[in-house]
Short mmCIF file of C-alpha atoms and ligand atoms in Angstrom, two decimals:
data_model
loop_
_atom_site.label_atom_id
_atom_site.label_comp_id
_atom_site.label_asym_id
_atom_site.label_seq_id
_atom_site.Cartn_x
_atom_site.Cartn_y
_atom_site.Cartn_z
CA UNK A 421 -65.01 -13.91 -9.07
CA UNK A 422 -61.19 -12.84 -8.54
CA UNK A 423 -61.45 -11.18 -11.96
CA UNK A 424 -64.56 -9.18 -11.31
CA UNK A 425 -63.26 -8.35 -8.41
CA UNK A 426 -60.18 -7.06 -10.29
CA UNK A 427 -61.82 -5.29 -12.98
CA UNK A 428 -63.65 -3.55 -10.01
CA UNK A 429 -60.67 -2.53 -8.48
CA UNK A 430 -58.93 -1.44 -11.27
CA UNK A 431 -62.01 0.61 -12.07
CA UNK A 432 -62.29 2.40 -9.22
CA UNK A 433 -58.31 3.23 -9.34
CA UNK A 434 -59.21 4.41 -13.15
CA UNK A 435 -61.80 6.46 -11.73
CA UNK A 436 -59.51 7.95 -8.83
CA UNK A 437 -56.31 8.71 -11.08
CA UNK A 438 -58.68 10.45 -13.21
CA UNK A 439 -60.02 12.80 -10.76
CA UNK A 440 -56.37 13.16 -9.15
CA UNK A 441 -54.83 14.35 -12.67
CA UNK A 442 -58.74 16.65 -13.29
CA UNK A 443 -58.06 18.63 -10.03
CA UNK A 444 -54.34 18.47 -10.34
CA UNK A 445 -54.81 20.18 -13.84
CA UNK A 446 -57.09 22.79 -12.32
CA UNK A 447 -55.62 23.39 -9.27
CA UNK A 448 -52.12 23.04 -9.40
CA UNK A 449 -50.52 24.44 -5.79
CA UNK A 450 -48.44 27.44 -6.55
CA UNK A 451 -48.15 26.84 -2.23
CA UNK A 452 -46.97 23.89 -2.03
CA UNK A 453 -44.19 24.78 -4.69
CA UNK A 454 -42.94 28.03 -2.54
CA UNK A 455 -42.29 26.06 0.16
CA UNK A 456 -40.14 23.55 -1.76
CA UNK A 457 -37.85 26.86 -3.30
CA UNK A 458 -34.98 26.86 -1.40
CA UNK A 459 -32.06 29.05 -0.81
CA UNK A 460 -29.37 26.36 -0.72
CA UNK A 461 -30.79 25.47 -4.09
CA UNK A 462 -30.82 29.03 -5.51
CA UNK A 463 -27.44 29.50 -4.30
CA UNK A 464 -26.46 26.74 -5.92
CA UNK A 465 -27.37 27.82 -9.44
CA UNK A 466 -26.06 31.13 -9.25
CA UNK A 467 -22.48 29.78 -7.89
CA UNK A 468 -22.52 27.13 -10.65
CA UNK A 469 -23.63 30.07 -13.42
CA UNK A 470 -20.82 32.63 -12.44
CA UNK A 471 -17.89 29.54 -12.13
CA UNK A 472 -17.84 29.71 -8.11
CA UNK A 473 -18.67 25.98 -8.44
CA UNK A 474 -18.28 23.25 -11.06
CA UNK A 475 -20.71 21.88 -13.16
CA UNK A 476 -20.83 18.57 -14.72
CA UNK A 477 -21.23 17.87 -18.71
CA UNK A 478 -20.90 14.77 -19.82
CA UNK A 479 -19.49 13.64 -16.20
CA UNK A 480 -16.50 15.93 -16.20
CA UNK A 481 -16.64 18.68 -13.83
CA UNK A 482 -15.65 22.05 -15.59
CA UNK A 483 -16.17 25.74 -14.39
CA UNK A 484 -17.71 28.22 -16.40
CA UNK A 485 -15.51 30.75 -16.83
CA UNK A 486 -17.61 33.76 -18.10
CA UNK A 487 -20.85 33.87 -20.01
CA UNK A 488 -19.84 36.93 -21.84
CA UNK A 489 -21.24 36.89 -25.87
CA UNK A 490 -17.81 36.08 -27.49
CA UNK A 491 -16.19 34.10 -24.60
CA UNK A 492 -16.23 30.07 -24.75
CA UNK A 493 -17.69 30.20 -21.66
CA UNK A 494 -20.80 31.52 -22.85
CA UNK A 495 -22.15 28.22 -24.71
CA UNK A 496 -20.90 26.06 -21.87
CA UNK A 497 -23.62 28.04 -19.60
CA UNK A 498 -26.47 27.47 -22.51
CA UNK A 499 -25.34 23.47 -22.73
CA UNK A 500 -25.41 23.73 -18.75
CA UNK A 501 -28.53 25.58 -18.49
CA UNK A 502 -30.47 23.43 -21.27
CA UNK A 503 -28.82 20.14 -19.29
CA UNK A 504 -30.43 21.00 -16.39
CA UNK A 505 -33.69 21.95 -17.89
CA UNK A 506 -33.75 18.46 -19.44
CA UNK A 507 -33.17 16.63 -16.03
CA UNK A 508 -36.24 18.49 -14.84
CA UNK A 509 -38.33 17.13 -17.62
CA UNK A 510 -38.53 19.98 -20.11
CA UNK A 511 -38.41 19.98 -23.80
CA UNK A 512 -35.65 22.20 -24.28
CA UNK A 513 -35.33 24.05 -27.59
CA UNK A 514 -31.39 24.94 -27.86
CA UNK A 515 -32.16 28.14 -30.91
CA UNK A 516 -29.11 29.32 -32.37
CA UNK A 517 -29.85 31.87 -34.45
CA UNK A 518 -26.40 33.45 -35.44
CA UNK A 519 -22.75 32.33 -35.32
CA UNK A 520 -22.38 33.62 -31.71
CA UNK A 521 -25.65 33.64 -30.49
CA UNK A 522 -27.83 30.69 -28.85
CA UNK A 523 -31.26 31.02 -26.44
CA UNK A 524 -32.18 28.25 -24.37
CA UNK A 525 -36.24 27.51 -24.34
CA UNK A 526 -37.23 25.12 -21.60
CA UNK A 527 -40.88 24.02 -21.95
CA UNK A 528 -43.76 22.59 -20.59
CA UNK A 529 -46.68 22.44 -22.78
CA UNK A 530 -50.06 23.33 -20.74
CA UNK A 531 -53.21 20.56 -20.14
CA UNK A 532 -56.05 22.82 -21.25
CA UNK A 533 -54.63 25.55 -23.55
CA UNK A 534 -51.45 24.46 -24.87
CA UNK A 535 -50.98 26.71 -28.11
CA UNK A 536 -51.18 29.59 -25.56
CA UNK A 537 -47.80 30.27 -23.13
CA UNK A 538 -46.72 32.42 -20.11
CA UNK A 539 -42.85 33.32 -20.23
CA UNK A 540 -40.54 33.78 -17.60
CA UNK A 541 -37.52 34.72 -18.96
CA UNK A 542 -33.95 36.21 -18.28
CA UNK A 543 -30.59 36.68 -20.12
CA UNK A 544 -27.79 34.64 -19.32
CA UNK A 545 -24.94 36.21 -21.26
CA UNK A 546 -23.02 39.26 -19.13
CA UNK A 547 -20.75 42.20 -20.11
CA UNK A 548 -16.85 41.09 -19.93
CA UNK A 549 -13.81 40.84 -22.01
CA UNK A 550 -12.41 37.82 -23.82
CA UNK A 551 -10.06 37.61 -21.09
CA UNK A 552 -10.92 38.76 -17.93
CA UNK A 553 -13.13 36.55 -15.78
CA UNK A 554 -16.46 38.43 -14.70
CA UNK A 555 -18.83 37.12 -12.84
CA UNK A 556 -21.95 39.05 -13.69
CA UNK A 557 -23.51 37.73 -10.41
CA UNK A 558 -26.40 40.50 -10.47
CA UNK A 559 -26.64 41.21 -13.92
CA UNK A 560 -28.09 38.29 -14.44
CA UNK A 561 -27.07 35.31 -12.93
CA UNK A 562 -29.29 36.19 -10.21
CA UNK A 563 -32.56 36.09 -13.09
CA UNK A 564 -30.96 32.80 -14.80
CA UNK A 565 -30.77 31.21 -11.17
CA UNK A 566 -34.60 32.26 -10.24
CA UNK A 567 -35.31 30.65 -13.84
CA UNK A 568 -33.82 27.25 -12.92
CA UNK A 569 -35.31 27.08 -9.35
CA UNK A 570 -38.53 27.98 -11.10
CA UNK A 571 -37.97 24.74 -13.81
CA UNK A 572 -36.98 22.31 -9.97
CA UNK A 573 -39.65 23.58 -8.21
CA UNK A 574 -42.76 23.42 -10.87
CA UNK A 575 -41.09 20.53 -12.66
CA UNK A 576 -43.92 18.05 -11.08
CA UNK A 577 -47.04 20.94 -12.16
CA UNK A 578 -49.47 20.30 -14.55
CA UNK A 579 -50.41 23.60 -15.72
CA UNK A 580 -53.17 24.77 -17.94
CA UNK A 581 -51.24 27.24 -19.81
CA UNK A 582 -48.06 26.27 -21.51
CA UNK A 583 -44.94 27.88 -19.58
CA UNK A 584 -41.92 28.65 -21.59
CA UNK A 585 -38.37 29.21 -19.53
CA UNK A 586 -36.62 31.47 -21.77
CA UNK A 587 -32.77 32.02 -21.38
CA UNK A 588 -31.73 35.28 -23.90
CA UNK A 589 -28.27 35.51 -24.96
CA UNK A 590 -26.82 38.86 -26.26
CA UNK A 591 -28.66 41.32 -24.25
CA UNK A 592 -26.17 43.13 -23.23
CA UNK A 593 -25.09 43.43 -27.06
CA UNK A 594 -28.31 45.24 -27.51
CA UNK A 595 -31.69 42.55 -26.57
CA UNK A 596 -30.59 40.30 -29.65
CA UNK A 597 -31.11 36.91 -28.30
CA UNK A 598 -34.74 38.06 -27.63
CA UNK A 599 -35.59 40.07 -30.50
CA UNK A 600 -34.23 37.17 -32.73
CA UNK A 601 -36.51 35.01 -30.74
CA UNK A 602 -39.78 34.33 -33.09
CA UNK A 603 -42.90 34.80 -30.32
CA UNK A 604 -45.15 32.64 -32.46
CA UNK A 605 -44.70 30.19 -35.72
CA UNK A 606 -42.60 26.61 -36.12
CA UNK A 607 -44.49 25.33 -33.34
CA UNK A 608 -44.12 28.07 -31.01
CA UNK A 609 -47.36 28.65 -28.59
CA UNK A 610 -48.40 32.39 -28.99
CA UNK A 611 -47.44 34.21 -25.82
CA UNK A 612 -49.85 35.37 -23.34
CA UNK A 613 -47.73 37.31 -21.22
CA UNK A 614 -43.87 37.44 -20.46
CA UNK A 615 -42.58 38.38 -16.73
CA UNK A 616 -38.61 39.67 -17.78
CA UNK A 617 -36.12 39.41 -14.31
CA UNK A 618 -33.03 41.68 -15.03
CA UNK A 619 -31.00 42.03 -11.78
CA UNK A 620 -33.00 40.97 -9.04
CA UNK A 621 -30.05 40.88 -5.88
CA UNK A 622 -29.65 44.39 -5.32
CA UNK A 623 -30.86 45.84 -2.35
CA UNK A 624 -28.14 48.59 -0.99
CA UNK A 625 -30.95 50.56 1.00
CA UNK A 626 -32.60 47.25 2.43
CA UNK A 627 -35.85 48.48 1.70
CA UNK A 628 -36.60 45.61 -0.21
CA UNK A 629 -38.55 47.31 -3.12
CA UNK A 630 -39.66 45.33 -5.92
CA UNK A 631 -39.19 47.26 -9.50
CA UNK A 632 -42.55 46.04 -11.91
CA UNK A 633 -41.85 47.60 -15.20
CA UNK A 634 -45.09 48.37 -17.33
CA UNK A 635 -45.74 50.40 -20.34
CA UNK A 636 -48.43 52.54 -20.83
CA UNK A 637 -49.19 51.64 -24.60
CA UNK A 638 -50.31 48.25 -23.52
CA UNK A 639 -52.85 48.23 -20.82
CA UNK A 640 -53.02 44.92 -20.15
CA UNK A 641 -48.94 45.00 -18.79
CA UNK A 642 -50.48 47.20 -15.78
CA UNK A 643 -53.23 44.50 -15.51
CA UNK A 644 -50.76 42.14 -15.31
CA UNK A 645 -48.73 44.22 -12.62
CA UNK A 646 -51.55 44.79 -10.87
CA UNK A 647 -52.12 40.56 -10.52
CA UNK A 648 -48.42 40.41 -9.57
CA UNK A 649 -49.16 42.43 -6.37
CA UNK A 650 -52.00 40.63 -5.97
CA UNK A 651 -49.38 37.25 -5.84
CA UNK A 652 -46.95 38.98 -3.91
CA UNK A 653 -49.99 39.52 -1.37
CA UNK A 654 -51.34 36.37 -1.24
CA UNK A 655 -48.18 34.42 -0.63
CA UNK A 656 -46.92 36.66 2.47
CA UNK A 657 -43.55 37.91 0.66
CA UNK A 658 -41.75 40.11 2.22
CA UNK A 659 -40.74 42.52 -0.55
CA UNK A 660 -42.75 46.50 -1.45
CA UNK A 661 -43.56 46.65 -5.17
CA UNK A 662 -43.72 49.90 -7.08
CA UNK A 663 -44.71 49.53 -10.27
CA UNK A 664 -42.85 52.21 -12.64
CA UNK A 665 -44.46 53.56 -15.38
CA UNK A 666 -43.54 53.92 -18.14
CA UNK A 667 -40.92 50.89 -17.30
CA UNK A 668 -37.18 50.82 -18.36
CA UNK A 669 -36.76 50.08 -21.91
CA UNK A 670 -33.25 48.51 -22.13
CA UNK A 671 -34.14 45.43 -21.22
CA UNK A 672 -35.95 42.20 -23.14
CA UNK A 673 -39.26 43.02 -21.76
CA UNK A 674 -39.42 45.80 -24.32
CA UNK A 675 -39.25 42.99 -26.86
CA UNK A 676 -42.25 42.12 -26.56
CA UNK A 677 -43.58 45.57 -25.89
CA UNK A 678 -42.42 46.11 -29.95
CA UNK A 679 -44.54 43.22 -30.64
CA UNK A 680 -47.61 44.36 -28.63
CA UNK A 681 -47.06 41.67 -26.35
CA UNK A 682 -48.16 42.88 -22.42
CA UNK A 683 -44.40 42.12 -20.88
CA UNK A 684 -43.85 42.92 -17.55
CA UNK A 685 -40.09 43.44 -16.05
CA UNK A 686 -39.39 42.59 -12.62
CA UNK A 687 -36.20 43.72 -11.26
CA UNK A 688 -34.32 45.36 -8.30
CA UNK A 689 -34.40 49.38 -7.92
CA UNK A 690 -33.29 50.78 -10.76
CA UNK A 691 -34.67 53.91 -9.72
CA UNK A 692 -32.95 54.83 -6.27
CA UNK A 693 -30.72 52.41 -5.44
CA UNK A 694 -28.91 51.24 -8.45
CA UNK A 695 -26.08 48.72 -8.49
CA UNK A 696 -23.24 50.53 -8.06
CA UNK A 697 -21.42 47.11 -8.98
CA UNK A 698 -23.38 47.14 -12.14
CA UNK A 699 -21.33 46.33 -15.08
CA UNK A 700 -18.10 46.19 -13.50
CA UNK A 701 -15.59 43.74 -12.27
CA UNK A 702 -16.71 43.57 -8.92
CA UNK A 703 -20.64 42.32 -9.61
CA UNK A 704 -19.70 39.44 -7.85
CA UNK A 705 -21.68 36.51 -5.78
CA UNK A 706 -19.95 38.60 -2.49
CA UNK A 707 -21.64 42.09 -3.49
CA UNK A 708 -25.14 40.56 -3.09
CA UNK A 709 -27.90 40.79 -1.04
CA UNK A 710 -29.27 37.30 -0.77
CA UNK A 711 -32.27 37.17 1.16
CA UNK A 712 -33.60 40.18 -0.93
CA UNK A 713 -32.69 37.72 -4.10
CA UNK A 714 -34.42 34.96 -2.44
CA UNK A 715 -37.73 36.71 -2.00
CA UNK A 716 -37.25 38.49 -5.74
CA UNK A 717 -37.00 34.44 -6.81
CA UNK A 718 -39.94 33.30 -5.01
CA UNK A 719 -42.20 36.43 -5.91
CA UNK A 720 -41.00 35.67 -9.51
CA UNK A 721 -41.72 32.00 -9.31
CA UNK A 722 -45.33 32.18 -7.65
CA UNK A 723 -46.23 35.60 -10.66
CA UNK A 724 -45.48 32.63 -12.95
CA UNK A 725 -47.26 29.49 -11.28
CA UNK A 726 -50.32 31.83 -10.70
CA UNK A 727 -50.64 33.02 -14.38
CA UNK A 728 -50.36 29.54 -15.82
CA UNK A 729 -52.68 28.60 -13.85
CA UNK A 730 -55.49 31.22 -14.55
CA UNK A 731 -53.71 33.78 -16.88
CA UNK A 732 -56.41 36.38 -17.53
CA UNK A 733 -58.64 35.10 -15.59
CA UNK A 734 -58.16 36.72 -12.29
CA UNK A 735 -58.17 40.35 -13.29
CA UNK A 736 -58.49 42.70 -10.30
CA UNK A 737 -61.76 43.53 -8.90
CA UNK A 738 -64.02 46.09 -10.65
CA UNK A 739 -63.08 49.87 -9.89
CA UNK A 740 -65.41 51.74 -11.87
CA UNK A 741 -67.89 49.16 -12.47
CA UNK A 742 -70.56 52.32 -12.97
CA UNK A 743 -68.97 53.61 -15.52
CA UNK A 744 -70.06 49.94 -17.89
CA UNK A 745 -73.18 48.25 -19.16
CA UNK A 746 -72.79 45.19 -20.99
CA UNK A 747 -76.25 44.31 -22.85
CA UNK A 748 -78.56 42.72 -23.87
CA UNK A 749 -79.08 39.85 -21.45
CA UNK A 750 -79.86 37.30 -22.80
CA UNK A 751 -78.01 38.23 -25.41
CA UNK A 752 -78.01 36.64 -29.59
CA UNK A 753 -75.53 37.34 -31.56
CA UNK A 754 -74.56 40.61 -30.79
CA UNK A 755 -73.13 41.75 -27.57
CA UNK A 756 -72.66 45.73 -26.47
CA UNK A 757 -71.02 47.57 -24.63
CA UNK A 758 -71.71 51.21 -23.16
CA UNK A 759 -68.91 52.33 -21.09
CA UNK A 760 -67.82 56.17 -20.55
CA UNK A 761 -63.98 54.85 -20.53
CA UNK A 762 -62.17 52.98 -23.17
CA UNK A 763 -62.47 49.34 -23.35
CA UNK A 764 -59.01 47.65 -25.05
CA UNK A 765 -59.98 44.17 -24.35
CA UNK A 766 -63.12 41.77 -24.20
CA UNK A 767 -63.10 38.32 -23.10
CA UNK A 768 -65.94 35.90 -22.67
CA UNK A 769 -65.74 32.49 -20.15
CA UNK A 770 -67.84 29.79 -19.84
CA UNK A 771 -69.67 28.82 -16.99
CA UNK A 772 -66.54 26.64 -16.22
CA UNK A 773 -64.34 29.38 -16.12
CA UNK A 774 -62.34 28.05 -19.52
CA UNK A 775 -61.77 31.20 -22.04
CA UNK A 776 -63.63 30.95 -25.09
CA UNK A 777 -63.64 34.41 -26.52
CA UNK A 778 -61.26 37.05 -26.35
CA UNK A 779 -60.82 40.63 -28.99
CA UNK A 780 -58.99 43.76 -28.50
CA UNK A 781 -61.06 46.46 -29.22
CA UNK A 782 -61.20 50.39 -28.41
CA UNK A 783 -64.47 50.83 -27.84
CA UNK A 784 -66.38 53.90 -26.42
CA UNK A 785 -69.87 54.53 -26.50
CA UNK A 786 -72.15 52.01 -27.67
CA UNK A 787 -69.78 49.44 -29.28
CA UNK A 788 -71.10 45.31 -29.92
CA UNK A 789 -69.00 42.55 -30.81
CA UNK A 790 -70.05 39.89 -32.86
CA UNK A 791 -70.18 35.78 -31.81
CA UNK A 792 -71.26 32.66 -32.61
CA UNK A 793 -71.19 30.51 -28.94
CA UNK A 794 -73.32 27.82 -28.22
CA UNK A 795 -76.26 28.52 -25.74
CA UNK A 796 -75.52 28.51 -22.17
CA UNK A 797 -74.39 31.24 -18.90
CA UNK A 798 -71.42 33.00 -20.22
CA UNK A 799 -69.10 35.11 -17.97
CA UNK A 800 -68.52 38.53 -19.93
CA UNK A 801 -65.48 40.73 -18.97
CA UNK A 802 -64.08 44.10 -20.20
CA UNK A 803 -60.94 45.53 -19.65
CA UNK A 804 -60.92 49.32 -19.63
CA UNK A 805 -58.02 51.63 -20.91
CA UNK A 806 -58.13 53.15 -17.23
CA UNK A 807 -57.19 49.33 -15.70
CA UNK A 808 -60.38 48.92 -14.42
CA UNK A 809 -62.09 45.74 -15.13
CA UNK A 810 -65.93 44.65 -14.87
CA UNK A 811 -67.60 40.84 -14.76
CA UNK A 812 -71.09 40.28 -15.69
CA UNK A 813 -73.08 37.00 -16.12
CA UNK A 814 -74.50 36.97 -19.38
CA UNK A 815 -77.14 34.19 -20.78
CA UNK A 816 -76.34 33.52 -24.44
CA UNK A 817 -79.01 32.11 -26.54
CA UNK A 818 -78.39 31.44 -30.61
ZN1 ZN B 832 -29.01 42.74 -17.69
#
């Protein structure tokens, strides 16, 4: 009796941690994690990345005394940065790639699509001398510190799609931490999208306008933008995007624009109210403006924790859902597409909502795709050149 009783009991707990870790995979609570971000936190990182206060290695407390490229300093902030990562519970990839030059990976490899990533990345390494102690508090201690809140607060997250933490070193010497960073291969999940933070703590004119840098050769970056607004929405931050267009190039996001990978670049206004501080002596933790950098952090964190949990699969609402027809239905092994704008991108989900087809195309009038699914209700979306984006259920039968 006591050990039926027992294997009952432990069945039912089977039965319960397995439908706690199913909805915690599909549902992971990008809500629950804003609330736990905290500015004491934040603070903390960016006073510990620009030497304000120490950090420990190996139990001895040391300062970091400037991350610039060919200063000491800088590979005490990647063993400080990859440290922490690893007492969050990443795999941390330290990828030295030159005799100077090291990025710091953190990851956490996704539940349902692993081989497939979202990045949130920023460069750690600042302008500076050999000798003279800058604190590059803006440029970019401020993205490295929304980076490491990001790797606390999501640490306990299962996601579906990987996330990768990417720390760049070298930008400033012209993006060569990230352009020597391979985007696939040697293990690497292929990249999905990549949000780039680049001075996110200026805010002279205090009207807290958030900078989303797109480009216009890849479509899907504005789709992407478009979703960010969407998060910035949903979650009540107080911050106005604008989303410029064609974006800034001199920054990592354009990477991965060279690669045809749909980067965006969040950052402060580089437009209207740039940093006068920028690049000089006196970016420092005092010339900041911290609540802007808090909500820059949070917006950051919650684009991220949103797109690994859905990635493309919450596309805006249709605009111009007139100007499509997806057909036949039920369709074999052809489906087409008449559409009077450009479609650049076709994906098909199943009736769980899991991707199971995707293509770039640039199709116009008339165009099919070819595919071999199993029989069942498919969910059929198009992306068109113009951003607009149309859903139809579809019944494929072989
Ligand atoms: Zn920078």
């Amino acid at each position: 009796m006591r050990f039926k009783r027992f294997k009952i009991v432990l069945t039912t707990l089977l039965v319960c941690v397995f439908f706690m870790n199913a909805s915690w995979a599909q549902q992971p609570s990008c809500s629950a994690a804003l609330t736990s971000i905290s500015a004491d936190s934040l603070l903390q990182h960016l006073q510990e990345l620009v030497g304000k206060k120490p950090i420990y290695i190996k139990d001895s407390a040391q300062f970091i005394p400037s991350r610039f490229a060919f200063h000491p300093g800088n590979a005490l902030a990647a063993e400080y940065i990859s440290q922490k990562c690893v007492s969050y519970g990443y795999a941390v990839r330290n990828m030295q790639y030159s005799q100077t030059g090291q990025n710091v990976i953190a990851e956490k490899r996704g539940t349902q699509f692993p081989n497939k990533s979202v990045v949130l990345c920023a460069h750690y390494d600042c302008v500076g001398s050999s000798h003279a102690k800058f604190q590059g508090a803006d440029d970019n201690a401020s993205g490295c510190a929304a980076l490491l809140e990001a790797a606390r607060v999501l640490k306990d997250i299962n996601f579906p799609y990987t996330i990768q933490l990417a720390f760049w070193d070298e930008e400033e010497m012209g993006l060569v931490g990230s352009k020597n960073f391979p985007s696939s291969g040697g293990g690497l999940p292929e990249i999905i999208t990549v949000i780039n933070l680049d001075m996110i703590a200026w805010d002279g004119n205090q009207d807290s306008l958030a900078m989303i840098h797109v480009t216009p050769s890849l479509p899907q970056s504005i789709a992407y933008a478009t979703r960010i607004q969407e998060v910035l929405k949903q979650h009540n931050l107080a911050l106005q995007p604008f989303v410029k267009n064609p974006g800034e190039p001199n920054t990592d996001h354009q990477t991965f624009w060279n690669r045809d990978i749909p980067a965006i670049g969040l950052t402060e206004d580089y437009d209207n109210d740039f940093n006068p501080h920028w690049h000089r002596f006196s970016d420092s933790i005092e010339n900041l403006h911290i609540p802007y950098f808090i909500n820059m952090s949070k917006l950051a964190i919650m684009g991220l924790c949103e797109l690994a949990q859905d990635a493309l699969t919450q596309l805006p609402e249709p605009k111009t859902a007139s100007y499509y027809a997806i057909y036949p239905n039920p369709a074999e092994h052809q489906i087409c597409f008449n559409s009077s704008q450009k479609i650049v991108y076709v994906s098909i989900y199943n009736a769980l909502g899991k991707l199971v087809f995707e293509q770039n195309l640039l199709a116009t009038q008339d165009d099919c795709i070819a595919q071999s699914l199993p029989e069942g209700l498919y969910f059929v979306r198009l992306l068109g050149l113009n951003q607009s984006t149309i859903q139809e259920k579809i019944w494929i039968k072989p």
